[in-house]
Amino acid sequence: MRNVVLYELMSLDGVAEEPGESEWFVDADERLMGNLTQVIARQDTVLLGRRTYEKWAPHWPGSTMQPFADFINNTPKILFSSTAPRTLWSATTHVTGPAAAYVAGLKRQSGGDIGIHGSLTLAGSLLREHLVDEMRLVVSPGLAGGGHRLFQDIGGSQLFELVSADRSGGCLLLNYRRRPRS
């Protein structure tokens, strides 16, 4: 069974909007890119919500920010949206149906990890359905003060165990895995 891995950059107060849109994401060093490289090396599918897709589709095809540009441009992407995308992007499948059922089916197939990058609404819906197996969080030492938070409206409590913790400058690199149900 494949794992769904949520990778998010977030502030101390839980805001996980694009870091370039505000000044809360600070103090990372080269270990951040090493961590990202480890995460994406295991992923062969990426799940995206409409808003993240609409921001990323025009940006990443021309980007030279490695290793993520090659990864996101060449890896199969699943876009969950009730409306067709405005911009076409290579290796994208558009799904209009419920994400939970589709992702549950993907998890039963063979393959590598299934990644979620950005896409907070999608991430929240998959957390509510207990479909996220691992969380790779980069926590920046800044308070955003407002914005979209990762862990709002995720339903009831869920338990994860800390697998590893590291630093990238002042940022924490946290890896959590869902605890097995007893």
XYZ file of N, CA and C in Angstrom:
546
model
N 0.844 -1.182 0.000
C 0.000 0.000 0.000
C 0.889 1.246 0.000
N 0.520 2.212 -0.805
C 1.287 3.456 -0.921
C 0.939 4.400 0.223
N 1.867 5.300 0.537
C 1.646 6.294 1.578
C 1.361 7.655 0.974
N 0.440 8.379 1.598
C 0.182 9.771 1.253
C 1.022 10.615 2.204
N 1.893 11.449 1.626
C 2.839 12.249 2.401
C 2.547 13.730 2.167
N 2.213 14.406 3.239
C 1.919 15.839 3.209
C 3.203 16.601 3.525
N 3.639 17.467 2.599
C 4.826 18.296 2.803
C 4.375 19.744 2.830
N 4.614 20.423 3.951
C 4.178 21.817 4.083
C 5.239 22.662 4.768
N 5.368 23.885 4.287
C 6.134 24.927 4.962
C 5.128 25.711 5.774
N 5.425 25.946 7.053
C 4.442 26.630 7.885
C 5.120 27.506 8.934
N 4.364 28.482 9.419
C 4.839 29.375 10.468
C 4.589 28.731 11.832
N 5.150 29.333 12.867
C 4.924 28.831 14.222
C 3.451 28.825 14.600
N 2.678 29.764 14.063
C 1.253 29.812 14.390
C 0.390 29.039 13.389
N 1.014 28.162 12.599
C 0.271 27.218 11.768
C -0.141 27.705 10.393
N 0.258 28.895 9.990
C -0.090 29.399 8.664
C 0.792 28.698 7.640
N 0.181 28.250 6.565
C 0.916 27.488 5.555
C 0.671 28.026 4.152
N 0.488 29.313 4.020
C 0.354 29.910 2.691
C 1.716 29.947 2.018
N 1.736 30.265 0.720
C 2.999 30.372 -0.006
C 3.955 31.293 0.748
N 5.153 30.833 1.090
C 6.084 31.662 1.855
C 6.447 32.972 1.175
N 6.462 33.031 -0.131
C 6.821 34.260 -0.822
C 5.781 35.355 -0.713
N 4.595 35.020 -0.234
C 3.512 35.996 -0.155
C 3.530 36.799 1.138
N 4.378 36.443 2.064
C 4.515 37.195 3.308
C 5.939 37.003 3.815
N 6.236 37.565 4.958
C 7.611 37.550 5.444
C 7.841 36.607 6.615
N 6.984 35.640 6.828
C 7.129 34.756 7.982
C 8.147 33.645 7.768
N 8.455 33.278 6.518
C 9.383 32.164 6.287
C 10.814 32.686 6.247
N 11.581 32.379 7.315
C 12.949 32.875 7.451
C 13.855 31.790 8.023
N 15.159 32.024 7.929
C 16.192 31.250 8.631
C 16.397 29.813 8.176
N 16.142 29.498 6.910
C 16.439 28.160 6.405
C 17.844 28.163 5.805
N 18.491 27.000 5.815
C 19.789 26.863 5.168
C 19.728 25.706 4.170
N 20.893 25.248 3.702
C 20.950 24.222 2.660
C 20.316 22.901 3.081
N 20.171 22.652 4.382
C 19.546 21.400 4.831
C 18.072 21.336 4.433
N 17.439 22.478 4.222
C 16.052 22.498 3.756
C 15.939 21.809 2.397
N 16.856 22.129 1.485
C 16.814 21.510 0.155
C 17.163 20.027 0.220
N 18.068 19.654 1.118
C 18.369 18.236 1.312
C 17.160 17.473 1.808
N 16.425 18.069 2.730
C 15.194 17.469 3.246
C 14.158 17.320 2.127
N 13.972 18.376 1.345
C 13.024 18.322 0.230
C 13.432 17.238 -0.762
N 14.717 17.140 -1.047
C 15.214 16.123 -1.982
C 14.865 14.723 -1.484
N 15.025 14.472 -0.186
C 14.663 13.169 0.397
C 13.180 12.877 0.230
N 12.349 13.876 0.482
C 10.898 13.693 0.413
C 10.466 13.368 -1.010
N 10.904 14.178 -1.968
C 10.421 13.995 -3.345
C 11.039 12.781 -4.032
N 12.170 12.300 -3.549
C 12.795 11.117 -4.150
C 11.899 9.890 -4.027
N 11.041 9.857 -3.032
C 10.156 8.706 -2.807
C 8.785 8.880 -3.457
N 8.503 10.054 -4.029
C 7.167 10.342 -4.575
C 7.129 10.128 -6.090
N 6.065 9.473 -6.541
C 5.879 9.332 -7.987
C 4.519 9.858 -8.455
N 3.797 10.493 -7.552
C 2.510 11.115 -7.857
C 2.354 12.306 -6.926
N 1.762 13.403 -7.454
C 1.521 14.590 -6.640
C 0.046 14.961 -6.744
N -0.561 15.254 -5.597
C -1.958 15.691 -5.533
C -1.989 17.203 -5.372
N -2.801 17.874 -6.176
C -2.906 19.328 -6.110
C -4.358 19.769 -6.094
N -4.633 20.792 -5.297
C -5.928 21.454 -5.338
C -5.905 22.544 -6.402
N -7.065 23.090 -6.716
C -7.184 24.056 -7.806
C -6.346 25.311 -7.596
N -6.393 25.902 -6.405
C -5.660 27.161 -6.188
C -4.155 26.989 -6.317
N -3.619 25.926 -5.743
C -2.179 25.678 -5.880
C -1.832 25.408 -7.332
N -2.642 24.596 -8.000
C -2.398 24.302 -9.413
C -2.381 25.586 -10.236
N -3.353 26.461 -10.039
C -3.436 27.696 -10.842
C -2.240 28.612 -10.596
N -1.652 28.574 -9.392
C -0.435 29.360 -9.119
C 0.798 28.691 -9.718
N 0.864 27.377 -9.607
C 2.072 26.660 -9.986
C 2.182 26.371 -11.479
N 1.078 26.101 -12.162
C 1.130 25.702 -13.579
C 1.848 26.720 -14.465
N 1.643 28.032 -14.288
C 2.405 28.967 -15.119
C 3.838 29.201 -14.612
N 4.095 28.904 -13.331
C 5.403 29.202 -12.742
C 6.451 28.108 -12.955
N 6.152 26.879 -12.564
C 7.169 25.834 -12.502
C 7.746 25.399 -13.846
N 6.994 25.388 -14.940
C 7.619 24.975 -16.208
C 8.826 25.832 -16.613
N 8.889 27.086 -16.208
C 10.031 27.931 -16.544
C 11.017 28.112 -15.409
N 10.800 27.449 -14.291
C 11.646 27.631 -13.115
C 12.928 26.811 -13.208
N 13.983 27.356 -12.592
C 15.256 26.631 -12.503
C 15.559 26.238 -11.058
N 14.579 26.391 -10.144
C 14.801 26.041 -8.742
C 14.801 24.515 -8.589
N 15.982 23.984 -8.459
C 16.141 22.535 -8.372
C 16.338 22.124 -6.919
N 15.893 20.938 -6.564
C 15.451 19.848 -7.422
C 13.948 19.866 -7.710
N 13.222 20.833 -7.136
C 11.765 20.779 -7.205
C 11.219 21.015 -8.616
N 11.843 21.878 -9.400
C 11.306 22.184 -10.740
C 11.236 20.932 -11.602
N 12.327 20.188 -11.700
C 12.296 18.964 -12.509
C 11.290 17.966 -11.957
N 11.274 17.833 -10.639
C 10.338 16.901 -10.007
C 8.896 17.257 -10.341
N 8.470 18.466 -10.063
C 7.059 18.824 -10.217
C 6.641 18.884 -11.679
N 7.545 19.215 -12.571
C 7.203 19.267 -13.993
C 7.090 17.889 -14.625
N 7.836 16.913 -14.105
C 7.871 15.588 -14.726
C 7.059 14.520 -14.011
N 6.667 14.766 -12.789
C 5.925 13.779 -12.012
C 4.436 13.868 -12.345
N 3.751 12.732 -12.476
C 2.310 12.776 -12.698
C 1.608 13.542 -11.574
N 0.736 14.456 -11.986
C -0.001 15.301 -11.049
C -1.482 15.011 -11.191
N -2.168 14.960 -10.059
C -3.620 14.791 -10.042
C -4.196 16.103 -9.531
N -4.972 16.770 -10.359
C -5.633 18.022 -10.000
C -7.064 17.717 -9.602
N -7.434 18.081 -8.375
C -8.806 17.928 -7.915
C -9.495 19.277 -8.004
N -10.461 19.374 -8.899
C -11.173 20.632 -9.101
C -12.471 20.355 -9.831
N -13.520 21.063 -9.442
C -14.804 20.901 -10.130
C -14.806 21.626 -11.473
N -13.834 22.511 -11.696
C -13.747 23.242 -12.967
C -12.439 22.914 -13.673
N -12.459 23.016 -14.982
C -11.264 22.734 -15.781
C -10.196 23.794 -15.508
N -8.930 23.395 -15.529
C -7.862 24.364 -15.284
C -7.738 25.366 -16.431
N -7.315 26.588 -16.092
C -7.093 27.626 -17.112
C -5.805 27.372 -17.882
N -4.821 26.791 -17.207
C -3.520 26.538 -17.819
C -3.268 25.043 -17.846
N -2.862 24.532 -19.005
C -2.507 23.121 -19.096
C -1.070 22.947 -18.632
N -0.819 21.818 -17.967
C 0.511 21.528 -17.435
C 0.782 20.059 -17.685
N 1.978 19.749 -18.155
C 2.312 18.372 -18.519
C 2.068 17.403 -17.369
N 1.735 16.187 -17.737
C 1.564 15.065 -16.801
C 0.484 15.324 -15.756
N -0.578 16.052 -16.141
C -1.663 16.354 -15.204
C -2.935 15.617 -15.600
N -3.556 14.998 -14.613
C -4.874 14.389 -14.768
C -5.845 15.214 -13.944
N -6.943 15.636 -14.569
C -7.959 16.451 -13.890
C -9.068 15.531 -13.378
N -9.333 15.583 -12.079
C -10.371 14.761 -11.456
C -11.433 15.690 -10.886
N -12.689 15.471 -11.270
C -13.783 16.310 -10.769
C -14.537 15.652 -9.627
N -14.325 14.370 -9.424
C -15.039 13.645 -8.372
C -14.394 13.820 -7.010
N -14.954 13.152 -6.007
C -14.442 13.259 -4.635
C -12.990 12.804 -4.513
N -12.183 13.623 -3.864
C -10.757 13.319 -3.706
C -10.544 12.081 -2.841
N -11.312 11.932 -1.770
C -11.080 10.829 -0.833
C -11.181 9.472 -1.519
N -12.210 9.259 -2.299
C -12.381 7.970 -2.976
C -11.264 7.739 -3.985
N -10.896 8.762 -4.722
C -9.841 8.645 -5.722
C -8.504 8.320 -5.050
N -8.182 9.044 -3.982
C -6.912 8.834 -3.288
C -6.883 7.458 -2.619
N -7.983 7.035 -2.045
C -8.038 5.690 -1.451
C -7.710 4.630 -2.504
N -8.207 4.824 -3.721
C -7.885 3.910 -4.821
C -6.412 3.967 -5.198
N -5.846 5.172 -5.267
C -4.416 5.319 -5.563
C -3.551 4.607 -4.532
N -3.941 4.703 -3.264
C -3.164 4.087 -2.190
C -3.100 2.566 -2.339
N -4.129 1.964 -2.931
C -4.158 0.512 -3.098
C -3.304 0.045 -4.279
N -2.886 0.970 -5.147
C -2.057 0.611 -6.295
C -0.594 0.498 -5.874
N 0.192 -0.148 -6.711
C 1.628 -0.199 -6.423
C 2.268 1.103 -6.877
N 3.387 1.441 -6.254
C 4.106 2.652 -6.619
C 4.745 3.295 -5.418
N 5.290 4.479 -5.645
C 5.953 5.227 -4.589
C 4.966 6.036 -3.779
N 5.514 6.937 -2.969
C 4.673 7.801 -2.154
C 3.853 8.746 -3.026
N 2.729 9.154 -2.484
C 1.829 10.121 -3.117
C 1.983 11.415 -2.328
N 2.450 12.467 -2.974
C 2.733 13.707 -2.277
C 1.627 14.731 -2.364
N 1.486 15.504 -1.299
C 0.645 16.698 -1.302
C 1.572 17.855 -0.966
N 1.640 18.831 -1.845
C 2.472 20.014 -1.638
C 1.545 21.220 -1.753
N 1.545 22.079 -0.731
C 0.587 23.183 -0.760
C -0.810 22.613 -0.625
N -1.765 23.185 -1.356
C -3.108 22.608 -1.464
C -3.754 22.363 -0.104
N -3.905 23.424 0.684
C -4.389 23.295 2.059
C -5.805 22.748 2.162
N -6.691 23.145 1.274
C -8.061 22.626 1.320
C -8.068 21.128 1.050
N -7.326 20.713 0.043
C -7.213 19.289 -0.272
C -6.565 18.538 0.891
N -5.481 19.088 1.434
C -4.803 18.444 2.562
C -5.766 18.259 3.737
N -6.547 19.297 4.045
C -7.514 19.201 5.139
C -8.555 18.130 4.891
N -9.034 18.043 3.648
C -10.064 17.029 3.353
C -9.497 15.622 3.477
N -8.248 15.414 3.081
C -7.645 14.084 3.197
C -7.274 13.756 4.646
N -6.894 14.772 5.415
C -6.686 14.550 6.856
C -7.996 14.149 7.533
N -9.091 14.829 7.189
C -10.400 14.485 7.775
C -10.767 13.031 7.515
N -10.379 12.534 6.358
C -10.709 11.153 5.968
C -9.650 10.141 6.430
N -8.653 10.599 7.203
C -7.580 9.745 7.719
C -6.785 9.088 6.591
N -6.583 9.824 5.491
C -5.841 9.293 4.350
C -4.396 9.770 4.300
N -3.999 10.675 5.184
C -2.615 11.139 5.220
C -1.831 10.229 6.162
N -0.783 9.603 5.620
C 0.000 8.645 6.389
C 1.215 9.273 7.057
N 1.730 10.330 6.449
C 2.953 10.945 6.946
C 2.876 12.451 6.721
N 3.434 13.209 7.650
C 3.523 14.665 7.496
C 4.977 15.073 7.605
N 5.468 15.758 6.590
C 6.820 16.315 6.585
C 6.651 17.821 6.686
N 6.849 18.360 7.865
C 6.582 19.771 8.129
C 7.883 20.542 8.297
N 7.937 21.698 7.670
C 9.041 22.634 7.854
C 8.448 23.817 8.608
N 8.835 23.971 9.871
C 8.266 25.006 10.722
C 9.279 26.143 10.855
N 8.887 27.294 10.335
C 9.737 28.482 10.355
C 9.553 29.233 11.678
N 10.611 29.886 12.173
C 10.515 30.588 13.452
C 9.895 31.973 13.331
N 8.804 32.059 12.596
C 8.103 33.327 12.459
C 6.622 33.142 12.713
N 5.979 34.178 13.196
C 4.521 34.192 13.367
C 3.929 34.961 12.200
N 3.011 34.337 11.483
C 2.391 34.994 10.331
C 1.312 35.978 10.783
N 0.635 35.652 11.867
C -0.392 36.540 12.389
C -1.745 36.383 11.726
N -1.802 35.781 10.594
C -3.062 35.568 9.890
C -2.797 34.844 8.585
N -3.817 34.211 8.072
C -3.694 33.460 6.825
C -4.304 32.087 6.977
N -4.181 31.303 5.929
C -4.738 29.949 5.933
C -3.866 29.033 6.774
N -4.513 28.356 7.701
C -3.809 27.440 8.579
C -3.976 26.006 8.089
N -2.941 25.238 8.289
C -2.946 23.849 7.842
C -3.961 23.006 8.599
N -4.022 23.148 9.905
C -4.818 22.234 10.711
C -6.137 22.832 11.171
N -6.858 23.499 10.287
C -8.190 23.966 10.661
C -9.208 23.059 9.992
N -10.260 22.765 10.699
C -11.347 21.943 10.162
C -10.878 20.578 9.654
N -10.161 19.836 10.513
C -9.693 18.508 10.102
C -10.470 17.388 10.788
N -11.580 17.735 11.407
C -12.387 16.716 12.065
C -11.857 16.421 13.451
N -12.048 15.201 13.908
C -11.645 14.804 15.258
C -10.144 14.619 15.405
N -9.756 14.182 16.581
C -8.333 14.021 16.880
C -7.738 12.851 16.092
N -6.453 12.972 15.834
C -5.692 11.936 15.149
C -4.324 11.882 15.811
N -3.733 10.713 15.850
C -2.439 10.557 16.499
C -1.359 10.215 15.481
N -0.260 10.939 15.580
C 0.922 10.703 14.764
C 2.097 10.527 15.708
N 3.139 9.839 15.250
C 4.344 9.688 16.054
C 5.502 10.391 15.355
N 6.370 10.998 16.151
C 7.533 11.685 15.613
C 8.548 10.654 15.151
N 8.909 10.721 13.867
C 9.890 9.811 13.292
C 11.274 10.440 13.342
N 11.342 11.735 13.023
C 12.628 12.427 13.062
C 12.401 13.928 13.199
N 13.418 14.584 13.727
C 13.422 16.037 13.847
C 14.835 16.514 13.555
N 14.933 17.556 12.747
C 16.224 18.122 12.397
C 16.048 19.622 12.296
N 17.127 20.298 11.982
C 17.078 21.756 11.838
C 17.611 22.161 10.482
N 17.104 23.250 9.998
C 17.643 23.946 8.831
C 17.722 25.400 9.258
N 18.882 25.829 9.722
C 18.986 27.152 10.325
C 18.072 27.192 11.537
N 17.167 28.165 11.581
C 16.210 28.268 12.676
C 14.926 27.499 12.450
N 14.790 26.845 11.313
C 13.574 26.076 10.993
C 13.680 24.654 11.539
N 12.546 24.095 11.901
C 12.477 22.693 12.295
C 12.013 21.859 11.115
N 12.647 20.711 10.903
C 12.260 19.753 9.871
C 11.679 18.550 10.605
N 10.364 18.440 10.608
C 9.678 17.432 11.408
C 9.050 16.365 10.506
N 9.224 15.121 10.891
C 8.637 14.017 10.147
C 7.757 13.222 11.105
N 6.463 13.216 10.827
C 5.490 12.477 11.634
C 4.835 11.387 10.790
N 4.596 10.239 11.407
C 3.901 9.127 10.751
C 2.651 8.806 11.564
N 1.573 8.506 10.850
C 0.319 8.130 11.527
C 0.563 6.923 12.415
N 0.054 7.015 13.651
C 0.169 5.874 14.566
C -0.801 4.786 14.113
N -0.350 3.553 14.184
C -1.260 2.460 13.849
C -2.423 2.431 14.834
N -3.583 2.109 14.324
C -4.752 1.980 15.207
C -4.637 0.690 15.977
N -4.962 0.751 17.265
C -4.834 -0.459 18.086
C -6.107 -1.236 18.131
